[in-house]
Amino acid sequence: DQQVKQNSPSLSVQEGRISILNCDYTNSMFDYFLWYKKYPAEGPTFLISISSIKDKNEDGRFTVFLNKSAKHLSLHIVPSQPGDSAVYFCAASARDQGGKLIFGQGTELSVKP
Amino acid sequence: GAGVSQTPSNKVTEKGKYVELRCDPISGHTALYWYRQSLGQGPEFLIYFQGTGAADDSGLPNDRFFAVRPEGSVSTLKIQRTERGDSAVYLCASSLTGQGGYGYTFGSGTRLTVV
């Protein structure tokens, strides 16, 4: 039972354009959502998060949107840069779960110069 | 140290052998997590420690897997009678409080290969 799904295994975008990464979830108890970025041979690093009481959070070039009714979140990167090329994971947690994260399968983003 | 340290970075072992994977969290972080990442998948939760005790071990796949954190700092993940299906990258993360899921710092992982 995949509670967090990233249906696009890969995405290719031209430098300077917008990258949109999508994530769907099934568990309505999730109250916190996060995006992590992972380079090869490194651990995931935290990128941006959003609480379920908000529908948007912005940090520089990165914006996360949450649509609770659709159980869908997305990460927008504008403008995309070659250094953004990595695997992006969305993750979710529930308040009573002690910070345990449920991850999606990941989307590999490639930003071409 | 400044980050989460995991040793060894790579481990190759024969099927049936016992392995130990070590995680040294950020000093002062009370929460420690183990995850397993198989090829093409996201990290999968194994176990969570708050201090010395395992607060949630619901992700351990079977009784061949065991983890300890005796002094509330370093943790060791132990796998008995390894199987080829145990091959994966084992990730450790720590956080200050264990709340909200943010503020995790992951280590670089241990790549375990069972041959």
GROMACS .gro file of C-alpha atoms in nm:
model
  228
    1ASP     CA    1   0.000   0.000   0.000
    2GLN     CA    2   0.187   0.303  -0.132
    3GLN     CA    3   0.064   0.595   0.081
    4VAL     CA    4   0.281   0.851  -0.098
    5LYS     CA    5   0.320   0.829  -0.475
    6GLN     CA    6   0.534   1.008  -0.726
    7ASN     CA    7   0.410   0.883  -1.058
    8SER     CA    8   0.680   1.040  -1.276
    9PRO     CA    9   1.012   0.861  -1.237
   10SER     CA   10   1.192   1.126  -1.439
   11LEU     CA   11   1.157   1.481  -1.568
   12SER     CA   12   1.374   1.676  -1.809
   13VAL     CA   13   1.362   2.056  -1.819
   14GLN     CA   14   1.557   2.328  -1.997
   15GLU     CA   15   1.766   2.562  -1.785
   16GLY     CA   16   1.571   2.875  -1.690
   17ARG     CA   17   1.232   2.708  -1.728
   18ILE     CA   18   0.998   2.591  -1.455
   19SER     CA   19   1.024   2.240  -1.310
   20ILE     CA   20   0.706   2.095  -1.159
   21LEU     CA   21   0.731   1.779  -0.956
   22ASN     CA   22   0.413   1.611  -0.838
   23CYS     CA   23   0.319   1.394  -0.546
   24ASP     CA   24  -0.007   1.227  -0.437
   25TYR     CA   25  -0.097   1.079  -0.102
   26THR     CA   26  -0.376   0.866   0.034
   27ASN     CA   27  -0.362   0.902   0.413
   28SER     CA   28  -0.574   1.193   0.538
   29MET     CA   29  -0.393   1.178   0.875
   30PHE     CA   30  -0.077   1.325   0.720
   31ASP     CA   31  -0.032   1.679   0.852
   32TYR     CA   32   0.315   1.769   0.734
   33PHE     CA   33   0.474   1.732   0.391
   34LEU     CA   34   0.833   1.769   0.289
   35TRP     CA   35   1.053   1.761  -0.017
   36TYR     CA   36   1.402   1.616  -0.008
   37LYS     CA   37   1.672   1.633  -0.271
   38LYS     CA   38   1.926   1.358  -0.322
   39TYR     CA   39   2.251   1.351  -0.513
   40PRO     CA   40   2.421   1.017  -0.594
   41ALA     CA   41   2.615   0.863  -0.305
   42GLU     CA   42   2.478   1.120  -0.060
   43GLY     CA   43   2.194   1.112   0.187
   44PRO     CA   44   1.874   1.305   0.114
   45THR     CA   45   1.882   1.671   0.218
   46PHE     CA   46   1.579   1.866   0.331
   47LEU     CA   47   1.456   2.122   0.079
   48ILE     CA   48   1.120   2.267   0.180
   49SER     CA   49   0.813   2.170   0.378
   50ILE     CA   50   0.450   2.263   0.426
   51SER     CA   51   0.203   2.217   0.706
   52SER     CA   52  -0.145   2.090   0.625
   53ILE     CA   53  -0.293   2.418   0.748
   54LYS     CA   54  -0.131   2.602   0.457
   55ASP     CA   55  -0.170   2.570   0.084
   56LYS     CA   56   0.157   2.731  -0.024
   57ASN     CA   57   0.508   2.777   0.106
   58GLU     CA   58   0.783   2.959  -0.077
   59ASP     CA   59   1.159   2.966  -0.025
   60GLY     CA   60   1.357   3.142  -0.293
   61ARG     CA   61   1.324   2.952  -0.620
   62PHE     CA   62   1.128   2.672  -0.454
   63THR     CA   63   0.754   2.675  -0.389
   64VAL     CA   64   0.545   2.390  -0.257
   65PHE     CA   65   0.170   2.383  -0.316
   66LEU     CA   66  -0.070   2.165  -0.121
   67ASN     CA   67  -0.421   2.073  -0.238
   68LYS     CA   68  -0.573   1.882   0.052
   69SER     CA   69  -0.902   1.805  -0.117
   70ALA     CA   70  -0.714   1.636  -0.401
   71LYS     CA   71  -0.448   1.492  -0.166
   72HIS     CA   72  -0.188   1.634  -0.398
   73LEU     CA   73   0.123   1.843  -0.357
   74SER     CA   74   0.368   1.984  -0.604
   75LEU     CA   75   0.711   2.140  -0.599
   76HIS     CA   76   0.785   2.425  -0.837
   77ILE     CA   77   1.140   2.528  -0.913
   78VAL     CA   78   1.175   2.860  -1.097
   79PRO     CA   79   1.407   2.920  -1.270
   80SER     CA   80   1.556   2.574  -1.297
   81GLN     CA   81   1.935   2.546  -1.288
   82PRO     CA   82   2.167   2.260  -1.391
   83GLY     CA   83   2.268   2.221  -1.024
   84ASP     CA   84   1.908   2.130  -0.946
   85SER     CA   85   1.957   1.800  -1.129
   86ALA     CA   86   1.898   1.534  -0.862
   87VAL     CA   87   1.637   1.290  -0.738
   88TYR     CA   88   1.353   1.460  -0.552
   89PHE     CA   89   1.149   1.276  -0.292
   90CYS     CA   90   0.828   1.392  -0.136
   91ALA     CA   91   0.754   1.269   0.213
   92ALA     CA   92   0.471   1.294   0.462
   93SER     CA   93   0.434   1.260   0.835
   94ALA     CA   94   0.147   1.237   1.081
   95ARG     CA   95   0.143   1.421   1.413
   96ASP     CA   96   0.135   1.113   1.633
   97GLN     CA   97   0.407   0.923   1.447
   98GLY     CA   98   0.715   1.069   1.613
   99GLY     CA   99   0.858   1.225   1.300
  100LYS     CA  100   0.846   0.902   1.100
  101LEU     CA  101   0.838   0.987   0.730
  102ILE     CA  102   0.666   0.804   0.448
  103PHE     CA  103   0.849   0.867   0.121
  104GLY     CA  104   0.744   0.855  -0.240
  105GLN     CA  105   0.948   0.668  -0.500
  106GLY     CA  106   1.129   0.977  -0.619
  107THR     CA  107   1.149   1.176  -0.942
  108GLU     CA  108   1.481   1.223  -1.116
  109LEU     CA  109   1.507   1.579  -1.244
  110SER     CA  110   1.748   1.662  -1.520
  111VAL     CA  111   1.801   2.031  -1.601
  112LYS     CA  112   1.974   2.075  -1.934
  113PRO     CA  113   2.187   2.382  -2.011
  114GLY     CA  114   3.064   1.577   1.450
  115ALA     CA  115   2.894   1.824   1.224
  116GLY     CA  116   2.679   1.570   1.045
  117VAL     CA  117   2.543   1.218   1.071
  118SER     CA  118   2.819   0.966   1.018
  119GLN     CA  119   2.754   0.614   0.892
  120THR     CA  120   3.009   0.337   0.875
  121PRO     CA  121   3.103   0.149   0.675
  122SER     CA  122   3.007   0.332   0.358
  123ASN     CA  123   3.006   0.004   0.168
  124LYS     CA  124   2.970  -0.352   0.290
  125VAL     CA  125   2.979  -0.670   0.085
  126THR     CA  126   2.887  -0.986   0.269
  127GLU     CA  127   2.802  -1.343   0.186
  128LYS     CA  128   2.451  -1.475   0.217
  129GLY     CA  129   2.391  -1.610   0.566
  130LYS     CA  130   2.647  -1.389   0.739
  131TYR     CA  131   2.584  -1.137   1.017
  132VAL     CA  132   2.643  -0.764   0.963
  133GLU     CA  133   2.643  -0.455   1.181
  134LEU     CA  134   2.588  -0.105   1.046
  135ARG     CA  135   2.679   0.193   1.261
  136CYS     CA  136   2.525   0.539   1.285
  137ASP     CA  137   2.676   0.831   1.476
  138PRO     CA  138   2.410   1.105   1.496
  139ILE     CA  139   2.453   1.478   1.543
  140SER     CA  140   2.549   1.553   1.903
  141GLY     CA  141   2.242   1.638   2.110
  142HIS     CA  142   1.989   1.494   1.869
  143THR     CA  143   1.755   1.275   2.073
  144ALA     CA  144   1.570   1.119   1.780
  145LEU     CA  145   1.737   0.869   1.550
  146TYR     CA  146   1.585   0.691   1.251
  147TRP     CA  147   1.688   0.404   1.027
  148TYR     CA  148   1.558   0.378   0.672
  149ARG     CA  149   1.630   0.137   0.389
  150GLN     CA  150   1.637   0.244   0.026
  151SER     CA  151   1.617  -0.016  -0.246
  152LEU     CA  152   1.702   0.062  -0.607
  153GLY     CA  153   1.443   0.287  -0.770
  154GLN     CA  154   1.247   0.333  -0.448
  155GLY     CA  155   1.221   0.597  -0.181
  156PRO     CA  156   1.357   0.545   0.169
  157GLU     CA  157   1.148   0.301   0.368
  158PHE     CA  158   1.114   0.344   0.745
  159LEU     CA  159   1.265   0.073   0.964
  160ILE     CA  160   1.290   0.196   1.324
  161TYR     CA  161   1.285   0.514   1.533
  162PHE     CA  162   1.465   0.578   1.862
  163GLN     CA  163   1.380   0.849   2.110
  164GLY     CA  164   1.678   0.850   2.343
  165THR     CA  165   1.779   0.493   2.421
  166GLY     CA  166   1.445   0.330   2.356
  167ALA     CA  167   1.293   0.213   2.030
  168ALA     CA  168   0.976   0.420   2.007
  169ASP     CA  169   0.859   0.259   1.685
  170ASP     CA  170   1.008  -0.055   1.529
  171SER     CA  171   0.711  -0.129   1.305
  172GLY     CA  172   0.921  -0.105   0.989
  173LEU     CA  173   1.167  -0.383   1.070
  174PRO     CA  174   1.089  -0.649   0.807
  175ASN     CA  175   1.141  -0.955   1.025
  176ASP     CA  176   1.323  -1.080   1.334
  177ARG     CA  177   1.656  -1.100   1.153
  178PHE     CA  178   1.675  -0.723   1.190
  179PHE     CA  179   1.753  -0.560   1.523
  180ALA     CA  180   1.879  -0.217   1.627
  181VAL     CA  181   2.016  -0.074   1.949
  182ARG     CA  182   2.109   0.264   2.087
  183PRO     CA  183   2.238   0.183   2.435
  184GLU     CA  184   2.358   0.526   2.543
  185GLY     CA  185   2.120   0.742   2.346
  186SER     CA  186   2.381   0.840   2.091
  187VAL     CA  187   2.541   0.589   1.851
  188SER     CA  188   2.309   0.329   1.705
  189THR     CA  189   2.385  -0.007   1.547
  190LEU     CA  190   2.158  -0.186   1.303
  191LYS     CA  191   2.218  -0.561   1.313
  192ILE     CA  192   2.114  -0.805   1.045
  193GLN     CA  193   2.141  -1.178   1.105
  194ARG     CA  194   2.152  -1.451   0.838
  195THR     CA  195   2.164  -1.197   0.559
  196GLU     CA  196   1.973  -1.266   0.239
  197ARG     CA  197   2.025  -1.127  -0.111
  198GLY     CA  198   1.700  -0.929  -0.072
  199ASP     CA  199   1.861  -0.733   0.213
  200SER     CA  200   2.086  -0.560  -0.040
  201ALA     CA  201   2.005  -0.190  -0.024
  202VAL     CA  202   2.134   0.144   0.102
  203TYR     CA  203   2.069   0.176   0.473
  204LEU     CA  204   2.019   0.538   0.576
  205CYS     CA  205   2.034   0.684   0.924
  206ALA     CA  206   1.892   1.023   1.020
  207SER     CA  207   1.878   1.222   1.339
  208SER     CA  208   1.671   1.516   1.455
  209LEU     CA  209   1.663   1.736   1.762
  210THR     CA  210   1.319   1.645   1.884
  211GLY     CA  211   1.157   1.392   1.653
  212GLN     CA  212   0.856   1.612   1.592
  213GLY     CA  213   0.708   1.719   1.263
  214GLY     CA  214   0.944   1.531   1.038
  215TYR     CA  215   1.146   1.836   0.949
  216GLY     CA  216   1.493   1.904   1.072
  217TYR     CA  217   1.607   1.556   0.980
  218THR     CA  218   1.972   1.524   0.887
  219PHE     CA  219   2.055   1.211   0.692
  220GLY     CA  220   2.386   1.038   0.674
  221SER     CA  221   2.531   0.927   0.341
  222GLY     CA  222   2.420   0.571   0.401
  223THR     CA  223   2.577   0.227   0.403
  224ARG     CA  224   2.545   0.036   0.078
  225LEU     CA  225   2.498  -0.329   0.173
  226THR     CA  226   2.547  -0.594  -0.093
  227VAL     CA  227   2.470  -0.956  -0.009
  228VAL     CA  228   2.626  -1.200  -0.254
   0.00000   0.00000   0.00000
